[in-house]
CSV table of C-alpha atoms in Angstrom, one decimal:
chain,number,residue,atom,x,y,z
A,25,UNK,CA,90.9,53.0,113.1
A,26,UNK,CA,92.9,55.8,111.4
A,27,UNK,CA,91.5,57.1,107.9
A,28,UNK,CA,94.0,56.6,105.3
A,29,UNK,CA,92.9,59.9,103.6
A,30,UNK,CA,94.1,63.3,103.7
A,31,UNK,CA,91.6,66.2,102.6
A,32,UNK,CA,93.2,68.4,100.3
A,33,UNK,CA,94.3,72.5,101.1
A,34,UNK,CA,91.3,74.2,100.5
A,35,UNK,CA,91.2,78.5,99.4
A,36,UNK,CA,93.5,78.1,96.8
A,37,UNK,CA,94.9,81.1,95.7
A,38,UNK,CA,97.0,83.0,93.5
A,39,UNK,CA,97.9,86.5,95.2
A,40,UNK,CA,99.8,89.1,92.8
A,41,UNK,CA,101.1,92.3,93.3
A,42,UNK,CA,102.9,94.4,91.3
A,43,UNK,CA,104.0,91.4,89.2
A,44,UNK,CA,105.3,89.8,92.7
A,45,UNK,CA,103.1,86.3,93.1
A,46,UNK,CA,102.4,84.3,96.1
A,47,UNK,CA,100.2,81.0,96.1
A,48,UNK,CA,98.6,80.6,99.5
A,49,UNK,CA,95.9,78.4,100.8
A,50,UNK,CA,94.4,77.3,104.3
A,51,UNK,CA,96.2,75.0,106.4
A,52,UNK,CA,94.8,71.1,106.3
A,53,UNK,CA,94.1,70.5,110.3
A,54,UNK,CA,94.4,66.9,111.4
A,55,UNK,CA,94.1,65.4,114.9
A,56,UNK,CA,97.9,64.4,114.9
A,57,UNK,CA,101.1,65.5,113.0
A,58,UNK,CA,102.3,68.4,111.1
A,59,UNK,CA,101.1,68.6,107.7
A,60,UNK,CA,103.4,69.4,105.0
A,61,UNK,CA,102.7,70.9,101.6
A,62,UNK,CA,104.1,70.8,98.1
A,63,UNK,CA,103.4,73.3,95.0
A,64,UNK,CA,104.6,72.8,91.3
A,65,UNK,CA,104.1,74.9,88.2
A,66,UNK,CA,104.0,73.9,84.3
A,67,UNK,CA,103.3,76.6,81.6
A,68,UNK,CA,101.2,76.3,78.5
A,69,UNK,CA,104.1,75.3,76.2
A,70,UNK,CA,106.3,72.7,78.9
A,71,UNK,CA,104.2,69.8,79.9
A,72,UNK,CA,106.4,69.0,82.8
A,73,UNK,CA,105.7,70.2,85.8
A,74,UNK,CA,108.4,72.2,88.1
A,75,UNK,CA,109.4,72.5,91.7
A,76,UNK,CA,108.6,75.9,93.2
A,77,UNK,CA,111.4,75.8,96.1
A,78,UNK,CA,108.1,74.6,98.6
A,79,UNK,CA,108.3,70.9,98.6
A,80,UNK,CA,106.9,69.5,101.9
A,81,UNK,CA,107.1,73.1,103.7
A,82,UNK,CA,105.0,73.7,106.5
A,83,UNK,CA,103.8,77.1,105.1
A,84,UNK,CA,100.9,78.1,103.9
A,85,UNK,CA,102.2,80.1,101.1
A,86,UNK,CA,104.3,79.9,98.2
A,87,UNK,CA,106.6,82.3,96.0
A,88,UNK,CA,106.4,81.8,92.7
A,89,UNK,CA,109.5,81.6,91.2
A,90,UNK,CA,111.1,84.9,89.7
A,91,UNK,CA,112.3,83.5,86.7
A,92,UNK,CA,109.0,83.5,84.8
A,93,UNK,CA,108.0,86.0,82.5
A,94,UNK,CA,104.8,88.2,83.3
A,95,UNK,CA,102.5,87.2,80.0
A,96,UNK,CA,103.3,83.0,80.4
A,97,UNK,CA,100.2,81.1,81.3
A,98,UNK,CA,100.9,78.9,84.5
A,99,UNK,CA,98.8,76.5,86.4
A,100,UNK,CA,100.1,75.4,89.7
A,101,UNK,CA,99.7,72.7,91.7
A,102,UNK,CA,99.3,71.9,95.7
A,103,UNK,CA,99.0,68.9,97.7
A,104,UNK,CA,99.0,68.2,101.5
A,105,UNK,CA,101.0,65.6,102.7
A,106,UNK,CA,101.4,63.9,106.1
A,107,UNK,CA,103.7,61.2,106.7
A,108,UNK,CA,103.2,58.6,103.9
A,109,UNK,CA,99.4,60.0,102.8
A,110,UNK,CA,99.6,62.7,100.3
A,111,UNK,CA,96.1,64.5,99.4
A,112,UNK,CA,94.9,64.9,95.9
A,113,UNK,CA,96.4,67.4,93.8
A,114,UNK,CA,94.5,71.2,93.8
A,115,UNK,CA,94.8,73.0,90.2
A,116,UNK,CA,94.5,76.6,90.2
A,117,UNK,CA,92.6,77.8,87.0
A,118,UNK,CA,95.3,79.6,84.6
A,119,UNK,CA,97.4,82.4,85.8
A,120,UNK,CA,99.0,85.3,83.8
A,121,UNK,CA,101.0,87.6,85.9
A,122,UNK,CA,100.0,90.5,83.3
A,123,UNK,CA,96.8,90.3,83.2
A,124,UNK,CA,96.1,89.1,86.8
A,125,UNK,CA,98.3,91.0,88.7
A,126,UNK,CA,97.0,94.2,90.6
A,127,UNK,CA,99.5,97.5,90.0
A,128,UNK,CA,100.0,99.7,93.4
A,129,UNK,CA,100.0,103.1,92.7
A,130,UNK,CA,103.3,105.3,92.0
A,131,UNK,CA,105.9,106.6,94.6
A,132,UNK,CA,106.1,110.6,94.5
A,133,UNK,CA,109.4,111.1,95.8
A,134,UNK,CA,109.8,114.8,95.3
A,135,UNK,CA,107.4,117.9,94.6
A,136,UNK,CA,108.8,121.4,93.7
A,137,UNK,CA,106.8,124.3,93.4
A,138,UNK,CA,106.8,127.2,91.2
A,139,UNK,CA,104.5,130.2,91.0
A,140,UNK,CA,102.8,128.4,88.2
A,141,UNK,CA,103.8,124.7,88.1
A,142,UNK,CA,103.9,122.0,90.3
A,143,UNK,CA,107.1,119.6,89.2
A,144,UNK,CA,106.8,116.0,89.9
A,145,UNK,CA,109.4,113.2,90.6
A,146,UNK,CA,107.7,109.7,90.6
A,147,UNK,CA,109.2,106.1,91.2
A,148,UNK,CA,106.9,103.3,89.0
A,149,UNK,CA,105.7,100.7,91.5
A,150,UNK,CA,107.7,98.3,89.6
A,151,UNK,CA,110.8,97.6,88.4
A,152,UNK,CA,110.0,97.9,84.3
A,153,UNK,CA,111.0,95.4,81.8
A,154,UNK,CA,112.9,96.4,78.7
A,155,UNK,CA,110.4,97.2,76.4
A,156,UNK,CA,107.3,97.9,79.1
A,157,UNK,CA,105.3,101.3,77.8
A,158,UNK,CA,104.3,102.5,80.9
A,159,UNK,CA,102.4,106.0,81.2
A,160,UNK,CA,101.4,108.0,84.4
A,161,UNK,CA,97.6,109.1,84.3
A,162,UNK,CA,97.1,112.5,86.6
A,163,UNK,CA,94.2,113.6,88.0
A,164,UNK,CA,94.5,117.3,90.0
A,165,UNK,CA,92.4,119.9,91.0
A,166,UNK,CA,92.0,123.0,92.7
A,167,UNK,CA,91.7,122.7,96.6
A,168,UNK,CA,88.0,124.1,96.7
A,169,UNK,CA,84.6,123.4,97.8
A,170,UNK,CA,83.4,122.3,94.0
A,171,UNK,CA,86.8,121.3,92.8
A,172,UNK,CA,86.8,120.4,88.8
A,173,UNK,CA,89.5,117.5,87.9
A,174,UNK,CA,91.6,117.7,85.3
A,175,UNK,CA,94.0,115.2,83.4
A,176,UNK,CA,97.3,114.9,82.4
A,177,UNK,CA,98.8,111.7,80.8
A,178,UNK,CA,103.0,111.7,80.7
A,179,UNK,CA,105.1,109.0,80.0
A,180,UNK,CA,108.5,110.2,81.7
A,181,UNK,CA,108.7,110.1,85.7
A,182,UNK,CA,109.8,114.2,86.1
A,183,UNK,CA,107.2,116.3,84.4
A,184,UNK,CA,105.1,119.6,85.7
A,185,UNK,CA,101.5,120.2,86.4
A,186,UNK,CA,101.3,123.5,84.2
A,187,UNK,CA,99.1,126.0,84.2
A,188,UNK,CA,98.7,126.6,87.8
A,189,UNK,CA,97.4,130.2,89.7
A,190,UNK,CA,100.1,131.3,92.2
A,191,UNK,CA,100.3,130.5,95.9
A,192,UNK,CA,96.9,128.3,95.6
A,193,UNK,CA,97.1,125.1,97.1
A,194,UNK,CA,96.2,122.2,94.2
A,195,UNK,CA,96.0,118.1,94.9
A,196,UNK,CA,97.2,115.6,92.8
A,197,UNK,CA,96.4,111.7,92.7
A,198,UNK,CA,98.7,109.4,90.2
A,199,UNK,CA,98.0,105.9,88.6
A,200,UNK,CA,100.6,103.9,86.4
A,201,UNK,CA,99.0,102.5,82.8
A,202,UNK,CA,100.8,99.5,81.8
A,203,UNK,CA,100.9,98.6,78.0
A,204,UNK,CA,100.7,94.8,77.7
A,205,UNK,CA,101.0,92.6,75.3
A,206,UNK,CA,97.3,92.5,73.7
A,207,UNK,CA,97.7,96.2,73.2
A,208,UNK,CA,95.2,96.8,76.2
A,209,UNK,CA,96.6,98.9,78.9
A,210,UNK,CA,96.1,97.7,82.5
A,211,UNK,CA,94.9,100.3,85.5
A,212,UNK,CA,97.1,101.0,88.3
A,213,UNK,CA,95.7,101.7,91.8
A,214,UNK,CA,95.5,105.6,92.3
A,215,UNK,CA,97.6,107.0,94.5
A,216,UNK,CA,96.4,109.0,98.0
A,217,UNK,CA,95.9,112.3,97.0
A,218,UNK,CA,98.5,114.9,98.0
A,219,UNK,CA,98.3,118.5,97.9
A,220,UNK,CA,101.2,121.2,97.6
A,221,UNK,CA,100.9,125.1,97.3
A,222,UNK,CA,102.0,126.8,94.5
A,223,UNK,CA,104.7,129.5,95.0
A,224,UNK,CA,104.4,133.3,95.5
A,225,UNK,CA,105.0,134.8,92.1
């Protein structure tokens, strides 16, 4: 006697990086067959709900669709389906890509060094939106046994660590501060901290 039911995808998730969102869940295992799975989306002000692209896809993890704009509040949807059985529906709770998305830490593409200065060329981890306020919070420090850290916020991607003693060798470790919408600012992951010598005077 076959069971007419289907158990639904279990360790539904929404993963989001740097504003890039995937759903993903475990796979449903059944004795026979390939399960298939299908994700939808609605935001707080549409009551419809929307395709994804993953109707009846074998993966196990879903793109959300670039289209949507980081502060909307989304639920998705998933179901497992097999043949003619289709499992009941999983509901994530409420996703907002602003608020729930972790930020990687900036790119350094380039450091120049002066006697006094070290001068920094950063990519955000992100492409920005028209309209993002987004600020680069740097810690450095002397490369000693009881290093002291000191701070620098700048808002522009080429700037200078000032100040500096000559031919010393300082670190540096950057994190991006988003401005969102609330007026809070959301924490970046720091970078890996890199350290440059200053230049012979």
């Amino acid at each position: 006697e076959t069971s007419l039911h289907l158990p639904a995808p279990q360790n539904v998730e929404i993963y989001s990086y740097n504003f890039q969102s995937l759903l993903r869940w475990s796979p449903v295992v059944v004795k026979n067959g390939s399960v298939l799975y299908t994700a939808q989306y609605k935001t707080a002000f549409y009551e419809e709900w929307s395709g994804m692209g993953c109707a009846r896809t074998p993966q196990t993890q879903c793109r959300l669709p670039a289209g949507l704009r980081r502060r909307w509040r989304l639920v998705l949807r998933l179901r497992a389906e097999l043949g003619s059985l289709s499992s009941p529906w999983v509901l994530t709770p409420p996703f907002v890509a602003e608020a729930n998305s972790t930020l990687g830490p900036p790119g350094v593409s380039r450091v120049r060094a002066s006697p006094d200065s070290l001068h920094l060329s950063l990519s955000p981890p992100f492409p920005p939106e028209p309209g993002d306020l987004l600020q680069y919070l740097v810690s450095y420090w002397e490369n000693t046994s009881s290093p002291t850290e000191k701070k620098l916020v700048e808002s522009k991607t080429l700037f200078q660590i000032g100040n500096l003693k000559e031919s010393t060798l300082y670190c540096f470790s950057i994190q991006v501060q988003l401005k969102i919408y609330s007026g809070h600012f959301l924490q970046g992951q720091r970078s890996v901290p890199e350290c440059h010598s200053t230049a012979l005077g």
